[in-house]
Structures are given as C-alpha cells and as structure tokens.
Amino acid sequence: MNAPAPLRPIQALPDQLISQIAAGEVVERPSAVVKELLENALDAGSTQITVRLEEGGVKRIAITDNGRGIAPEQMPLALARHATSKIASLDDLENVHTLGFRGEALASIASVAAVTLTSRTADAAHAWEITGSHLGTVTPSSGAHGTTIDVRDLYFNTPARRKFLKSEQTEFGHCADVVRRIALARPDVSFSLSHNGKTVDHWMVGEMAKRSAQILGENFATARLPIDESAGPLRIHGYAGLPTASKARADGQFFYVNGRFVRDKVLMHAVRAAYEDVLHGDRFPSYVLALDLDPALVDVNVHPSKIEVRFRDSRAVHQFVFHAVQRALAQTSATSHGSVPSPLPAADGLTATTPWRPQEQTSFGSILNPDYQPTFSASPFGQPQRQFGDAGGVAQSTERYGALFSGGSAFGARASYGVDGGESGDGSGGGIGVNGAGPGFGGIGGGMSGSGYAVPQATPYIASSAAMAAEEFPLGFALAQLHGIYIMAQNSKGLVLVDMHAAHERILYEQLKNALDAQVSGQDMQVQQLLIPVTFYADAVEVGTAQEHQETLQQLGFDIAALSPTTLAVRTVPALLKNADAQTLARDVLRDVREFGGSRVLIERRNELLGTLACHTAVRANRILSVQEMNALLRQMESTERADQCNHGRPTWVQVEINALDKLFLRGQ
C-alpha cells in the first residue's frame, strides 16, 4: 500500500503553481492554446489572422492578428491571472458577448511555456513587447498594427505533461481542426495556417457558402440545404447536408452558439431527431449551423474549455432547432422552389392522339391512398395507335394491348409479365417479353415466346414545348421503365431516373406517419377489413404479445386475434398497406411491439416500425408499370415531403442534365 501523505498545514498556493494548475484544465494540448489565442484575436476585432506552427505546436505557436492591439501599460495585466477587459461585473458575466471572458488563458499558457507578447495600437508610433510573465519588462519593438503572441516550448517546465502528448502529426491535426472550425464560423475574417514553414490552409474573406465548401469539401457544397429561420429571440442559419451525403463519422458536424463552437447534447439531439426520418443506421449527417440568441438566455460559463453551454429554456431551443432542420429536410430539390404542383390542363399543347381519361387510371393510385384522385394530366409525349397481330395476322386493338399490361393491379399481381420473355401469366402459352414500361416498348428479347403475338417496335415520344417548359412538374413525364427497377422521365433539364421502390417507400412512409398523427386530433386510422382473415402459425410469445398489446396494435390499424394457443388471425390491416402480405406485416409489428413495448413503439420506435411496414408494401422490382402509373408516382413524389430519399437515406431520384449527356457523346466538341 502507498504510504500516507505527510500532514501539512493549510496554506495559500503561490501564483505560479495556481496558474500551472489552471493550465491543466485550459492548456490540455497545443490545440487548446491555438483555440484560446484565436478567440482573443477575434475578440480584438481582427479581420486577418495568421497561425504558424512548428512540430505540431509543441515547439512553437505564433498567432498574428490585425486587431485593436494592447496599450503598453496594459500588457503586463494581459499576462496576469484573472485580468480581462471583457467583463467587469456579474451583469457582464450573465451577458457575455465575447468568446473569451475569464482572463486566465494567457496566464495559464505563460506558466507552462515561454511566451512573448508583441502588440501595437492604431495610435502608437511603434510596437511594444513583453516576455515571460506579468513580471516581465515592456520594451519597444517593431511590428504592424495588431498583436502577435509567440508561444515556444510548450510544457518545458512540466516535462511530465509533455509525455502525454501524441505524435507531431496528431497534435498538428488537432490544431488544424481548431483553426478550421473557428474559420468556419467567421467567413468575414481571412485565416492562414502554416506548419513547419509550409502553408497548409488559406481562406480569404468571403461568404458562408464559399467558406463551408472550402472546409467541408465539394461533396457538401453540392448536397446541402440552406436554413435561415427566426422565432422570437432565436435565429438559426447555415446549411444542413442532404442525407445522401451522410458520413460514417461525425466529423462534419459544426454547431455554433453566438459564434462559439459547441458540442451541446440538446442541440445535437435536436438535429439528430430532425434527420430521423431520412437517415437511419450508423450514418452521420454533415451540417454547419449557427444559433443566435440573447446572451442572457445561455450560460457559457459551465466548462473550462467553454465547449459546453446551458440554455435557460432548453426545451424551447430544442424544439426550435428540431423543427427548423426538419422543415428544411422536408423540402425536396424538385419542389423546393414552390408549393405542391398544380394540374397541367389537358389542352395545354399535349400531342397524344388518344387523350388520357381518369377512368383509365390503373390501380397505382389506390395503393398510394385509398381516397386518391389523380391530379395529373396525360403525358405530353405522344402515344401513337399501336397494333400488333397474332399468328394469323388478326389486328388487335390498342385497348387489348393496354389490358395485357395493366389489367387488374399492376402492383398486386403475383405472376405478371416477365422481363425479356420471363414467367408466364394469366394462363397464356408464354410470358410477354417486356423491357420497357408498358404500351409502346418492345422487349429486348423479341416477341412473346409461344404466344403467337409480336411485340411492336418502340415508338419515340415527342414532347410539346409548352409541356416541357412547364415548371409545375419538376420531375417531368415518364418515358419508360429500365430493367423493371428504374423509371426514366424527361423534364426541361434533361433525364430523370427514379428508383421506383425507394420512391414508393417514402410516399407510403409519409402517409403512414400522417395517418398515425391524425389520431392525435381524434381521427380514426383507416383500416381494411379482410374478407377472409389471414391465419398463420405463431409461437407462444407472439400469441401473448398479440393479446397483451391489443390497444397498441389497433392504434396502428391491426386487428390480430388468437384463434388457438398456436394460431393468430389477421382481421384488419391499415388501408394504406392492404396490398401487402398480411402475415409478414403482422410478424413485423408483433416483433417490434414485443421488443420495445407498446408505448415505446408508438413514441420512440414509431418511425423504424413504419419504415419497415412501408418497405414491405412498396412496389417491388420487376413490376411492370404503365405510363399513367409512372406519372402518378412522379406526381406523388412532387407532393410528398422528404421525397428525395427513402427512409433509409438512399436517394430516390437523380437528375442527368442534357449538357452531361452531350459530354458523354462528345456533342459540340
């Protein structure tokens, strides 16, 4: 056992030891010195700051600014403990407008390193210099207006502390991170960073858009959403990265409170909650957000490094940040320019020879919403009359041709139309070779094997200029299906590619959320009564879960009853999911309810559950859609929040502009 410490009388500690103890909290590593000195430079009103480092900041940290400077008679006080020009009373402390305010950073740094302070005010004939501590002598020096603080040989007098430092490159990396996050908050200030005599970063004065692109990279610059909202004394502004630009690490997250970089649990939780609908798993969003509020409403004096804050009303701040970011993410890049698209008049220059009529709409709409009413017009691309003959050359009507593709439910059919002469359907001698998207697109593999029908050649669509110029349909109009997975559409910018499963999954997910939220206002969840209940084998745990959580299941739109100790029957499902497999849905919802409990699954785990249900119900690959169904999906995407991503964070559509296609084919070169 260790020997007991010798008994000593209580005594006052010497100033040097007090400063060294404080340095243990403030001067954790070279990057902490960089942070403190940069904050002082900004508080001095600087517009140009230069940071020079040697050996990761351990050998030397020199920071030069063009701020107001320090008068020679005040320079010793600048190095003294608890001496500052930033606060003078408790009222000042409760309304801090500066980044620094404690007046102990320079004293702490000077206690563990060799410090030289050189400064010149605007009205001074020359600069002045002091070395060591507040006991040093102020002497004349040379230098431009502003201040230079030169810190050499960090921890030279406390070698035990120096042993805890990492490699030179690691320490430099921490210093560079500090410079970047401070530079990100102040695009109105130019910053220059060099290491061992080589310039590493240099940022000129500019806008936040340009500074954030320089620091976070072009990937962030091309995948971000602007935010600028105010409510009472609160304002949030900056950029939130799209879910498709998420990262495996949380190194692209920057939050500032009154210009101060913070890592606050309330703010981080609010942003993460806002991304919940569009980002799942272990991915992290990137963002640069700044919260401005009355300094009296936030306490910044709660941590030695001032990286944590405490809000007077944390709940109000959380809700404000959450809703602001959520509203930004709810906008899609297709419709962010305005409101929900309005119908395009059918007579607006459309060139289809056979006008589209609402009664021709297939089952897609009913899957999207039980009360769905089509709000779109015909595709502007002409659909010439199509005829094809049987083995005896008898002409078949266009209606017969269309029925082959869209008769019944195009999504609900179990065995429909194979791709490239795939599986047989409806008892015909062979499958229809289709690699297009319904009427007018022939199969790559040729005609229908063994059926006697010859699939017609694809007829090019011709878009009217009026329809293509219409901005109320940003996603354009459907052309074809690709491999039964993607929808190809044409808009005024070029080609739009849509992942039909991901897009339909997002639409269903949002509708399920809205249906569940409507219950709060007293509306009942719309359910589909099954004509014949679906029964399936269940173990004792599943049966017990169904009996114990009947109320929760009914709130979700499910009526699952136990017929025996080993059999469950599904009697109702949510109307939005009526075309999904009832047994699979029942097992999924029972699993989540059992794992997280009835109340938690409706509150904390609701989005994950609804996302699973939507995924099971969304249209699957290799389902052949008619042009009308594809257009219905495009219109629904334009009127659905967060339609740019599915609820797993995958993109639902991409835009390929016409100039990109021109480059592929070397047009104009």
Coordinates of C-alpha atoms in Angstrom, one line a residue, residues 16 102 112 118 165 178 239 282 290 367 373 396 456 474 545 580 591:
Q16 CA 2.9 30.2 -10.4
R102 CA -12.2 34.6 -17.8
V112 CA 3.9 26.2 -18.9
T118 CA 4.1 41.9 -29.1
L165 CA 1.2 14.4 -25.9
V178 CA -9.5 24.1 -34.2
Y239 CA -26.5 24.6 -44.0
D282 CA -24.8 4.3 -38.2
A290 CA -25.4 28.8 -36.1
I367 CA -52.2 1.8 -53.4
Q373 CA -57.8 11.2 -57.0
Q396 CA -55.6 -6.4 -82.1
P456 CA -44.4 -3.8 -81.6
P474 CA -40.2 19.4 -61.9
T545 CA -47.8 -10.3 -27.5
A580 CA -49.0 -6.1 -48.6
R591 CA -41.8 -8.3 -33.1

